[in-house]
Short mmCIF file of C-alpha atoms in Angstrom, two decimals:
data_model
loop_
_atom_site.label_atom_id
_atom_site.label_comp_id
_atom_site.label_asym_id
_atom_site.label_seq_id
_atom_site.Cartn_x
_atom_site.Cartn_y
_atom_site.Cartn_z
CA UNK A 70 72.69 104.50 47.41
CA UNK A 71 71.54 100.90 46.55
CA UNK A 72 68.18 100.10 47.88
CA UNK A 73 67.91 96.92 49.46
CA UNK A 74 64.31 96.04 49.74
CA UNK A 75 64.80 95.69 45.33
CA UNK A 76 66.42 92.46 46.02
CA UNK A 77 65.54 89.36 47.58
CA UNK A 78 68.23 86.58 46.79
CA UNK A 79 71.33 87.73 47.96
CA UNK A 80 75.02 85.72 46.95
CA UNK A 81 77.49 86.60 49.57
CA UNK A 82 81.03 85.73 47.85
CA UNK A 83 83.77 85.17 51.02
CA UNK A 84 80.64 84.51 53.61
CA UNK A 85 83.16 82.74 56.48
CA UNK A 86 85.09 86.28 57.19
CA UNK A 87 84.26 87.99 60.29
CA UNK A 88 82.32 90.48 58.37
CA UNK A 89 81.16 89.69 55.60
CA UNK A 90 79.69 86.98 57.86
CA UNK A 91 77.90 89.74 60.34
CA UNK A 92 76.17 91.15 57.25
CA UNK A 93 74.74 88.04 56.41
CA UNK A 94 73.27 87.21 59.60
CA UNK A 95 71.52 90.51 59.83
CA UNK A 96 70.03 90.37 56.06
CA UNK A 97 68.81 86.50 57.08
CA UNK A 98 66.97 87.76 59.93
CA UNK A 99 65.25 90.38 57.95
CA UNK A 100 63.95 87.62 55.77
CA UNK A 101 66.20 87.51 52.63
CA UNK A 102 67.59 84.33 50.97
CA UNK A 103 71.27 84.46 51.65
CA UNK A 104 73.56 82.00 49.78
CA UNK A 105 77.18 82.28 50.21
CA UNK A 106 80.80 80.79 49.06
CA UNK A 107 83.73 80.44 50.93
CA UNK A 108 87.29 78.12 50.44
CA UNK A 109 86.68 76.06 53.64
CA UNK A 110 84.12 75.15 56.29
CA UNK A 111 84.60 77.13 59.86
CA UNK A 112 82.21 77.30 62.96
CA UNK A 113 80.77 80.96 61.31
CA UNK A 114 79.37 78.92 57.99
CA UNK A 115 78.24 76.17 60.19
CA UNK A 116 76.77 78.91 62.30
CA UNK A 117 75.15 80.61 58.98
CA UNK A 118 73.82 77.49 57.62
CA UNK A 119 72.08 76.92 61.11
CA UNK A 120 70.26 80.32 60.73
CA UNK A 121 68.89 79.21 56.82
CA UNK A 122 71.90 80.06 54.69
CA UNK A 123 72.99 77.96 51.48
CA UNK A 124 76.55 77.93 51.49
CA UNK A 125 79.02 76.15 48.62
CA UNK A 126 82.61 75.18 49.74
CA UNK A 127 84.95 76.43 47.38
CA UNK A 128 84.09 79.39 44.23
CA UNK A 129 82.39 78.48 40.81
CA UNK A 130 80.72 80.31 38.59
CA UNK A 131 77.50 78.50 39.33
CA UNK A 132 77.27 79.65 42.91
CA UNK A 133 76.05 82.46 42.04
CA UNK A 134 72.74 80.93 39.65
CA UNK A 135 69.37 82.49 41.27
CA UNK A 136 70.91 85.10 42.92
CA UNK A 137 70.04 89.16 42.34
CA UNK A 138 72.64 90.51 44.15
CA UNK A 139 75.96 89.89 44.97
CA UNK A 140 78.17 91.11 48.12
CA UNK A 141 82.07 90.45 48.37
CA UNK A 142 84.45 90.80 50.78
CA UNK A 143 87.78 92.84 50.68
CA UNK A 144 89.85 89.53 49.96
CA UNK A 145 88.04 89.07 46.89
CA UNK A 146 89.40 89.91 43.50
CA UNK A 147 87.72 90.68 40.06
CA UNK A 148 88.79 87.80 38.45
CA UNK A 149 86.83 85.51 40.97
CA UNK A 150 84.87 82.79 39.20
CA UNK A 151 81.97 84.35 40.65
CA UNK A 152 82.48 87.94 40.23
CA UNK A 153 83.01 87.08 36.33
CA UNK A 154 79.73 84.71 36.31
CA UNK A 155 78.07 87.64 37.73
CA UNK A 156 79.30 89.96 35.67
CA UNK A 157 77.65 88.11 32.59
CA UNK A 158 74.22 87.69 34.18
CA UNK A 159 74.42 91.81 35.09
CA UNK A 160 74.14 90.81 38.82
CA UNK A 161 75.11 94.00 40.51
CA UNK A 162 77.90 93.60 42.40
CA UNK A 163 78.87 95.54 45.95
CA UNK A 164 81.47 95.50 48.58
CA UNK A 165 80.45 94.49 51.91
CA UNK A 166 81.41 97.95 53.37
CA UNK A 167 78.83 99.35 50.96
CA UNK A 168 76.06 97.79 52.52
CA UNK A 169 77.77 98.13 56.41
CA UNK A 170 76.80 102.18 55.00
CA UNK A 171 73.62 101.24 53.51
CA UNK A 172 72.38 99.59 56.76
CA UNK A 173 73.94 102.34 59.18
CA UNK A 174 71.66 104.93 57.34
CA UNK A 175 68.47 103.41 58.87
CA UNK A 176 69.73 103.95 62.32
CA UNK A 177 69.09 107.19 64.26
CA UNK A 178 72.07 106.23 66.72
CA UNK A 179 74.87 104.51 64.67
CA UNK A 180 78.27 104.09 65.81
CA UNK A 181 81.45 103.24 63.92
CA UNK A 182 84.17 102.56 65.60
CA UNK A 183 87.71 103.41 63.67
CA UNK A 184 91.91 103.79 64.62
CA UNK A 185 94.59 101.56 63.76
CA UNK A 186 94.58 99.54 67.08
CA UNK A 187 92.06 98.70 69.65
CA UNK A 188 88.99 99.22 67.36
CA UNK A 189 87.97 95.72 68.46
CA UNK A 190 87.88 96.04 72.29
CA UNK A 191 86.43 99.55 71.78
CA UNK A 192 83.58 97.97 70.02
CA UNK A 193 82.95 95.25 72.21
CA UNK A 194 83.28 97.54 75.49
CA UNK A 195 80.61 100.25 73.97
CA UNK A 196 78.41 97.50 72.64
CA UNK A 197 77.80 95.54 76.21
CA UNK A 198 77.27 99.08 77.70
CA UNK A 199 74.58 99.77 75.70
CA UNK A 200 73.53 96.18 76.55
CA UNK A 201 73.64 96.61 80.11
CA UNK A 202 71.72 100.01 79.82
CA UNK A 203 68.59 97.90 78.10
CA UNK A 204 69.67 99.91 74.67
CA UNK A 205 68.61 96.71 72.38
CA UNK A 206 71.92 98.00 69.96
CA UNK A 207 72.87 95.72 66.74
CA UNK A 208 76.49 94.55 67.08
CA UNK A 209 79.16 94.10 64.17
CA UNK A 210 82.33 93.39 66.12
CA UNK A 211 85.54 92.04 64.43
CA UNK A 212 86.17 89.22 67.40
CA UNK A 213 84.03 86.64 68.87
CA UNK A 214 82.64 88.27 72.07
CA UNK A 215 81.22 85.20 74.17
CA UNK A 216 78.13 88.02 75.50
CA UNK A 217 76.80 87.52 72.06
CA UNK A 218 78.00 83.93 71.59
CA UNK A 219 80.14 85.29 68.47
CA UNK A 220 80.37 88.60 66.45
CA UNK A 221 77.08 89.65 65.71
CA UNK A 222 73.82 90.40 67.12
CA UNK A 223 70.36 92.03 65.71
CA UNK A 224 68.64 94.00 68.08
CA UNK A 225 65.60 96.10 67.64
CA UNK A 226 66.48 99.71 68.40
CA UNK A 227 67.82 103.08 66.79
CA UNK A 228 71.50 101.35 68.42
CA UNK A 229 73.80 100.70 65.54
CA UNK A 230 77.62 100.14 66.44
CA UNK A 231 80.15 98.49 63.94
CA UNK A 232 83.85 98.79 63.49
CA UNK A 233 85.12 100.66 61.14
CA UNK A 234 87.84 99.61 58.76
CA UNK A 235 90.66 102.08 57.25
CA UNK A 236 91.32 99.19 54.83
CA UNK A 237 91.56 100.46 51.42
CA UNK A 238 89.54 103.00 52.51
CA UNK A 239 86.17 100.99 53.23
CA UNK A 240 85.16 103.12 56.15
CA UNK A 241 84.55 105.93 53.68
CA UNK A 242 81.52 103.80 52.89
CA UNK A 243 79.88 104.15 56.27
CA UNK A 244 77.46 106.74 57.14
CA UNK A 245 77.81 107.00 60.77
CA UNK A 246 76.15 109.40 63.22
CA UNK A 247 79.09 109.04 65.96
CA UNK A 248 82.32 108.56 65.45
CA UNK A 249 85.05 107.13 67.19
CA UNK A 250 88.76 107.79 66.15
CA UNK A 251 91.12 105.72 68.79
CA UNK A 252 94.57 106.37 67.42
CA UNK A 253 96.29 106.68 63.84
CA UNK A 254 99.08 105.16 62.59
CA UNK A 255 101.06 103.69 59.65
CA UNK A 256 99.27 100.69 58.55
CA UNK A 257 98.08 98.91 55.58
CA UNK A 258 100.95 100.00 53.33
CA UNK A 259 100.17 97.36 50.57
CA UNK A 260 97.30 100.11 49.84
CA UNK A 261 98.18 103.31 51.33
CA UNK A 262 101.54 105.16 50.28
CA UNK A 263 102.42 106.78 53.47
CA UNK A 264 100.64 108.24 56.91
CA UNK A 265 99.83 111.62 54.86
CA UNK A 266 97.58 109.23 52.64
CA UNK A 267 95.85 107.50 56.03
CA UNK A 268 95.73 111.01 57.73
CA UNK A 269 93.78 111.81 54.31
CA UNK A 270 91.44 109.47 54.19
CA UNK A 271 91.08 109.66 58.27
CA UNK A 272 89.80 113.14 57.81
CA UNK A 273 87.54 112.09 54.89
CA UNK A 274 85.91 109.74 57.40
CA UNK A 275 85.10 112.60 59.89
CA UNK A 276 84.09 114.78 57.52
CA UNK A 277 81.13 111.96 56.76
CA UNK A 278 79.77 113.56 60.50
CA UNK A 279 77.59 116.65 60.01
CA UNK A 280 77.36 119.13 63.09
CA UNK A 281 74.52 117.08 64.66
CA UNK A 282 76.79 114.20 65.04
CA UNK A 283 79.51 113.45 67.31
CA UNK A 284 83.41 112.57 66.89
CA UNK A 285 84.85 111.06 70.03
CA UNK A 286 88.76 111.35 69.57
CA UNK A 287 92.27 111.01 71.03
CA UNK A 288 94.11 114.53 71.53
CA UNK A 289 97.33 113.22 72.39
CA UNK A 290 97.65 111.14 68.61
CA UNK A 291 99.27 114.22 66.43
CA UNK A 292 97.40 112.81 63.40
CA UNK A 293 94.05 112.64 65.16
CA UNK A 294 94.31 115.95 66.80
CA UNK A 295 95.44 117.84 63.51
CA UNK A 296 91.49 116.50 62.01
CA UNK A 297 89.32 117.03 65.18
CA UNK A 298 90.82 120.49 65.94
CA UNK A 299 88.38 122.51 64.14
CA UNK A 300 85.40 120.30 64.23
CA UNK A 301 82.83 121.88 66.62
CA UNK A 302 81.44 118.39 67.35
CA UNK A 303 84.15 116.76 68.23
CA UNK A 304 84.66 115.29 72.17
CA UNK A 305 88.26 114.40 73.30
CA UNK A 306 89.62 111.96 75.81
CA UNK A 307 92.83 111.04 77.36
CA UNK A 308 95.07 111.88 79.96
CA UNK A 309 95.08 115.91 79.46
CA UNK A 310 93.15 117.98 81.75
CA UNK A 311 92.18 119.79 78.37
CA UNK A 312 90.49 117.22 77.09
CA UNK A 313 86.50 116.29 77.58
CA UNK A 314 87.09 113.02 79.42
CA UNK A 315 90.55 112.25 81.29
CA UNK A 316 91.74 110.16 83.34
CA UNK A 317 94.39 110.73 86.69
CA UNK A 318 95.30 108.80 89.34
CA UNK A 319 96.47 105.28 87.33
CA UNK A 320 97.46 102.20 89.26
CA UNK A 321 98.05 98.37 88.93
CA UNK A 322 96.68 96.12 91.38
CA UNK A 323 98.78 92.26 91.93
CA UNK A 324 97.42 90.53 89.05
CA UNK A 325 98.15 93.92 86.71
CA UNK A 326 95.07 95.12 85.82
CA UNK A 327 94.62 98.65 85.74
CA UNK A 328 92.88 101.45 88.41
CA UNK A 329 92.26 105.09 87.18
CA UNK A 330 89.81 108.01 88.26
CA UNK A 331 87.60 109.12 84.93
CA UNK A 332 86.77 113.25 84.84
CA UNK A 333 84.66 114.88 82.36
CA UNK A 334 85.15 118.48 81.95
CA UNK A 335 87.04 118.69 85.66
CA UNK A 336 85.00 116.79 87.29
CA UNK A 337 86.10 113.76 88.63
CA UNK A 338 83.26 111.53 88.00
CA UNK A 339 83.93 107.91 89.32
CA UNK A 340 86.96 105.39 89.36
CA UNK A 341 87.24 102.08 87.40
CA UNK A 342 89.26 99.34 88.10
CA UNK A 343 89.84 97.13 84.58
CA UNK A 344 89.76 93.43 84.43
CA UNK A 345 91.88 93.45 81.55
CA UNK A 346 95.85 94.83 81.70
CA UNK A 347 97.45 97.03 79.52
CA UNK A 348 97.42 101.16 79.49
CA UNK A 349 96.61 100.85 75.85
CA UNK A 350 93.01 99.22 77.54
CA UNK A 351 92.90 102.51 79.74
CA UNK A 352 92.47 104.33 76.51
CA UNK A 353 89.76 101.62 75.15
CA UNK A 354 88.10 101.99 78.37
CA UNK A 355 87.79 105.68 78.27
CA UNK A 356 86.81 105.90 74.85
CA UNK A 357 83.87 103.71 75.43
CA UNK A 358 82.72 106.01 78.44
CA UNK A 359 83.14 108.94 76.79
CA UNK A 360 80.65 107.53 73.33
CA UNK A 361 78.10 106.08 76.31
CA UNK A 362 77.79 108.91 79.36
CA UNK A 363 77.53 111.95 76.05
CA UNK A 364 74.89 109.59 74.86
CA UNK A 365 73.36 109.84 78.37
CA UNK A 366 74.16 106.29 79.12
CA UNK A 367 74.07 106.28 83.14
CA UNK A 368 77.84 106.18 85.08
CA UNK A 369 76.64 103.17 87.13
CA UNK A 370 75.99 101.09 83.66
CA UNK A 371 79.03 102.18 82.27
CA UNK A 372 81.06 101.70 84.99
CA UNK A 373 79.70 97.91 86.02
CA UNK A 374 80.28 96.90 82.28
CA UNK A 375 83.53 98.34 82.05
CA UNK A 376 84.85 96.99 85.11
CA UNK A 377 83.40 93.19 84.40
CA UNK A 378 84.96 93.01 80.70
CA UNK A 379 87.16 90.08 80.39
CA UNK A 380 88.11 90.94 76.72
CA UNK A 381 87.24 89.39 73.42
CA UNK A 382 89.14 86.32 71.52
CA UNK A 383 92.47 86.48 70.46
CA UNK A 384 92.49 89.83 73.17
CA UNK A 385 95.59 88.92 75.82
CA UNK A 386 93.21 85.46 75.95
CA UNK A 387 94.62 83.58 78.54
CA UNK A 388 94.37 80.14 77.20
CA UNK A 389 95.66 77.80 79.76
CA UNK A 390 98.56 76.98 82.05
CA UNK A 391 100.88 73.77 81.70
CA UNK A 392 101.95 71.40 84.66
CA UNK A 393 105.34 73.06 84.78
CA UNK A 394 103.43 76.44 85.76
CA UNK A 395 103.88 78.10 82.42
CA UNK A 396 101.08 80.46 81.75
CA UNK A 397 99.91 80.66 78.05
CA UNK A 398 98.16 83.74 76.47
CA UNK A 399 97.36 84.75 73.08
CA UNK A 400 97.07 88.13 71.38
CA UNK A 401 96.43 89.14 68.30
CA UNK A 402 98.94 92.34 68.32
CA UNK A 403 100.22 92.22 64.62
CA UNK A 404 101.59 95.98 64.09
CA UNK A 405 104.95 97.40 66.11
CA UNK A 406 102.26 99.77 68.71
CA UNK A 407 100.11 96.64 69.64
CA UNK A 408 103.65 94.37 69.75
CA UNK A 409 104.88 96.99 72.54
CA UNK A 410 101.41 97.58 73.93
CA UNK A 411 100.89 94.03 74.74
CA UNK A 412 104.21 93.37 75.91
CA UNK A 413 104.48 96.33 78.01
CA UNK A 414 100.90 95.49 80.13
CA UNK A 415 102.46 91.95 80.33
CA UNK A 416 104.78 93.59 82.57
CA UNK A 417 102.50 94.49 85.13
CA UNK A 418 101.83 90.52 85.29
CA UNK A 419 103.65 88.27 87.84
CA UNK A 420 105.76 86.50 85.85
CA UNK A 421 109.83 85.43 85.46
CA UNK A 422 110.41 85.16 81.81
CA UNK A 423 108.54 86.82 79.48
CA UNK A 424 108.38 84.80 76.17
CA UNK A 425 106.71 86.21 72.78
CA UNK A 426 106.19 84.08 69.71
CA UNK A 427 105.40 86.11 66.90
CA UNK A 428 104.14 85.54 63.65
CA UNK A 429 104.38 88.54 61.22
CA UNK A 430 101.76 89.06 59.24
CA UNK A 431 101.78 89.81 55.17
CA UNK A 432 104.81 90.45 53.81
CA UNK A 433 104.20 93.71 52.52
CA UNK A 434 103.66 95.18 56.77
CA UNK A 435 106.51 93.35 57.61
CA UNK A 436 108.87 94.93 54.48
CA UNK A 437 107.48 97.97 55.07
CA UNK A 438 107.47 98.27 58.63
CA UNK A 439 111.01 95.68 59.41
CA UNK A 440 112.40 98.63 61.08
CA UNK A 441 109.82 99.14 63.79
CA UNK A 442 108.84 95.45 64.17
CA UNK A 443 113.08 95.02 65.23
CA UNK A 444 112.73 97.08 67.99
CA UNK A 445 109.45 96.37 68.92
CA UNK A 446 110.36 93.32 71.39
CA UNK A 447 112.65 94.96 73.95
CA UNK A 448 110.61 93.80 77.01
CA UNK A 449 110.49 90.11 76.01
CA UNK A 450 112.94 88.55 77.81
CA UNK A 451 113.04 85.21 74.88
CA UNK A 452 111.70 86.07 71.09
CA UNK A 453 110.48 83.28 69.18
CA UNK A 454 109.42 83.83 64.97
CA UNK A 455 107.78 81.83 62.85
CA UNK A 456 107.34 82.09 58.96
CA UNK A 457 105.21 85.40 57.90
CA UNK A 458 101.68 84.32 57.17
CA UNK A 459 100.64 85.18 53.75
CA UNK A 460 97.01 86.16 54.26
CA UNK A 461 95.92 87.72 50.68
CA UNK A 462 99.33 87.87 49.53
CA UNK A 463 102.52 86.00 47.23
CA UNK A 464 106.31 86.87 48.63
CA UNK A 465 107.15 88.83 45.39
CA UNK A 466 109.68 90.66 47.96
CA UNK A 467 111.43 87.46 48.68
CA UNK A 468 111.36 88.27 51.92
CA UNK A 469 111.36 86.25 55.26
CA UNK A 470 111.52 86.02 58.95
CA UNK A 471 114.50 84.61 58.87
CA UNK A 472 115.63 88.22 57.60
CA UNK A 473 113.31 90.05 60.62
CA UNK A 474 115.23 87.62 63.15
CA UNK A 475 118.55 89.05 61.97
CA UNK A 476 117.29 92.58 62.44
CA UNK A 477 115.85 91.61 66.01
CA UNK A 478 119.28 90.72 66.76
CA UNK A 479 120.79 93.81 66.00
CA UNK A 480 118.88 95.42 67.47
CA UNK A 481 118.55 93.25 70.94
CA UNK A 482 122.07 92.08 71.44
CA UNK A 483 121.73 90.69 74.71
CA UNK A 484 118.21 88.92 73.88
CA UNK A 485 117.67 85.31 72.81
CA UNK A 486 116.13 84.97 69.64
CA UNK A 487 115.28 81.96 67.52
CA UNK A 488 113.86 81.05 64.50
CA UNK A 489 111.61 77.95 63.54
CA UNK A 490 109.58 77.57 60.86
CA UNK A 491 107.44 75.16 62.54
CA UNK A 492 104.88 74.90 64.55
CA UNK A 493 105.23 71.88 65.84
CA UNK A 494 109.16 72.56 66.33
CA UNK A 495 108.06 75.85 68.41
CA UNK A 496 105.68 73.81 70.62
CA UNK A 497 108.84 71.58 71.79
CA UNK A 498 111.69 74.28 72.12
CA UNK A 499 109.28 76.36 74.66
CA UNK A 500 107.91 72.93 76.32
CA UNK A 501 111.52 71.89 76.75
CA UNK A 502 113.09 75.42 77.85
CA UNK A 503 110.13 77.59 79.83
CA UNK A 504 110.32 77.43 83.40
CA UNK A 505 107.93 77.41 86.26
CA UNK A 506 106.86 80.98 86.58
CA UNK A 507 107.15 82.07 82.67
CA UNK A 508 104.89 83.93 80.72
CA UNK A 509 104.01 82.67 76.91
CA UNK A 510 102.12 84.67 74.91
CA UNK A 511 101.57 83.34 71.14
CA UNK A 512 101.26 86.80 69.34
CA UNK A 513 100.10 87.66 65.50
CA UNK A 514 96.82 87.81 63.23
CA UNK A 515 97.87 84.62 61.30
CA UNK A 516 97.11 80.89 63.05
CA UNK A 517 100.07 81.66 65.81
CA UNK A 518 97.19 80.87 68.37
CA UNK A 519 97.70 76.95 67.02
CA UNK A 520 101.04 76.79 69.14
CA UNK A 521 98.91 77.57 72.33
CA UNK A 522 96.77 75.23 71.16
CA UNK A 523 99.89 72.62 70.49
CA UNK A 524 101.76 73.22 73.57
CA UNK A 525 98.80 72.56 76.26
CA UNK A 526 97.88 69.50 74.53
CA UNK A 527 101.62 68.27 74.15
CA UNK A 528 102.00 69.09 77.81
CA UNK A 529 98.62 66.72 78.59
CA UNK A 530 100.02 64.30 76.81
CA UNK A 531 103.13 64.57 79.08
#
């Protein structure tokens, strides 16, 4: 394992992403000299360069000059002008997850957070419980959380809590002492060749947790259940009376938000009422209590925190409402289970129509996936696409949404569904068609949140 305290100029190659930017913070306020490279300016580097960073807009070789050790992010390919510059001046080279694992190691409590879906909210919920409860914890999130004013923050305890990537297979890296396994499903199929190879590298990930440790899971996921089964250390949750935690007794209050009784063990020990919708969040919620109360956390802490999260960016964000009484929200769903998740706990909002304007993201999830994503939209009532955002990738599959809108179709006779390959064009079709009453939620992992941004200021123009 590389020792950090050998280096003391560290190059961070890709510095603006979410987490290769939390890494750099923390190394800055231990004392190192951080420089870093990214392809444009964003409020994280101005945010780094505030805290003592040097960072270079755009990649050349002589970014990395001084430096002893370079870190890169997942994006970032070996034939990088940097990577190669390093290469000839024998700077060692790591991946970001390498030193997530290198950093987890010096904490007695360290928590990584992992599933397909919801490791975000998971994160966040667990992290301002251990806030509330005077725990001191340092915070990688994936998603600004406004607690922290943004997605990191160093505290001074044995509290360690990150999320924890499946992403060609960086959580493998991490040496957690807790682990939290939400939900698996197929993902990430530019890298892994089908849910046998995520179930495999799933179970590598647990195995990382000796018997002292702790593995908080989901029974009811097949995947998940088929790892934990054996593992004397392992603590499940969901809505099973066989499990560890469960919870009974689920309702929806007016504004559809959520109401359920938590039990451990039989025991009913309290009721939480969400201020966040969704069932999907019922399942975040409980995941969080279960890490916290076997970590001795107290109910009351848990509870308050739980009950008072509003959610983290880009998390059904409710962004603003126009003049005509159209309510805008963005979420960040980007897979088929988060597509229906979201949708489905939009349905326990007052609303008339429901609209969803969806931006696939990468062409290899939606090729591999165009099947699932078709009849993922069933309880929109209007369907909006735009173009698939690249991300890391080129369209050697020739493929477009044009092609996904087709499918939708199909497979939603009776829906409307439209295509624009515009931004600006999507603004004006739901400015000039939503009603008074309607729902909008702008939905993807690409820059779909823009058209939120488009349509409230279009409408203040109005």
């Amino acid at each position: 394992m590389i020792n950090l305290s050998d280096y003391n100029h560290i190059h961070c190659i890709g510095i603006g992403g979410i987490g290769l930017s939390a890494i750099a913070e923390i190394l800055l306020d231990r004392g190192y000299t951080v420089s870093g490279s990214d392809m444009k300016e964003s409020e994280i580097t101005d945010r780094l360069i505030a805290k003592g960073a040097h960072i270079f807009l755009g990649q050349r070789e002589k970014n990395v000059d001084g430096a002893d050790l370079i870190i890169y992010s997942s994006a970032v390919t070996q034939d990088n002008p940097e990577m190669i510059r390093a290469a000839e001046l024998n700077i060692p080279a790591v991946t970001r997850a390498t030193i997530l694992g290198v950093l987890m190691s010096e904490y007695k409590n360290s928590i990584a957070v992992s599933g397909t879906h919801g490791k975000t909210t998971t994160t966040s919920m667990i992290s301002l419980i251990l806030e509330k409860a005077q725990k001191d914890p340092t915070i990688l999130v994936g998603g600004n959380l406004s607690e922290i004013n943004g997605n990191v923050k160093v505290g001074k305890s044995e509290f360690f809590i990150t999320e924890a990537c499946e992403y060609m297979d960086s959580f493998l890296n991490l040496r957690p002492k807790i682990e939290i396994i939400l939900n698996i499903d197929s993902d990430h199929l530019d890298y892994f060749k089908d849910i046998d190879h995520i179930v495999s590298s799933f179970k590598k990930f647990a195995d990382l947790v000796g018997e002292e440790g702790m593995i908080v899971a989901y029974e009811a996921n097949p995947f998940v259940n088929g790892i934990i089964k054996d593992l004397p250390n392992a603590v499940t949750f969901g809505y099973n009376e066989n499990c560890t935690y469960y919870v009974t007794d689920i309702t929806f209050n007016s504004f559809g938000m959520p109401q359920f009784y938590v039990n451990h063990n039989g025991n009913r020990l309290c009721t939480i009422q969400l201020s966040i919708p969704g069932e999907h969040n019922i399942l975040n919620a409980l995941a969080s209590f279960a890490c916290c109360h076997s970590l001795g956390v107290e109910i009351e802490d848990i509870v308050s925190t739980l009950e008072s999260y509003s959610g983290t960016q880009r998390r059904f964000d409710i962004i603003g409402i126009t003049s005509d009484n159209v309510q805008i929200v963005d979420d960040y769903a980007h897979h088929p289970t988060e597509i229906k998740a979201t949708l489905a706990a939009a349905q326990n909002i007052p609303h008339k129509d429901l609209w969803c304007l969806f931006q696939p993201h990468t062409y290899t999830r939606t090729l591999a996936l165009f099947d699932e994503f078709a009849e993922s939209f069933d309880k929109a009532d209007k369907i909006v696409v735009a173009e698939i955002y690249a991300a890391r990738e080129k369209n050697v599959y020739k493929i477009s949404s044009k092609e996904l809108v087709n499918e939708i179709k199909r497979a939603n006779p009776t829906k409307d569904v439209y295509y624009f390959s515009d931004f600006d064009e999507i603004a004006n079709f739901v400015i000039n068609n939503a009603q008074s009453g309607d729902l909008v939620i702008t939905m993807g992992a690409g820059d779909i949140y823009k058209v939120a941004e488009i349509i409230l200021e279009k409408d203040r123009r109005r």
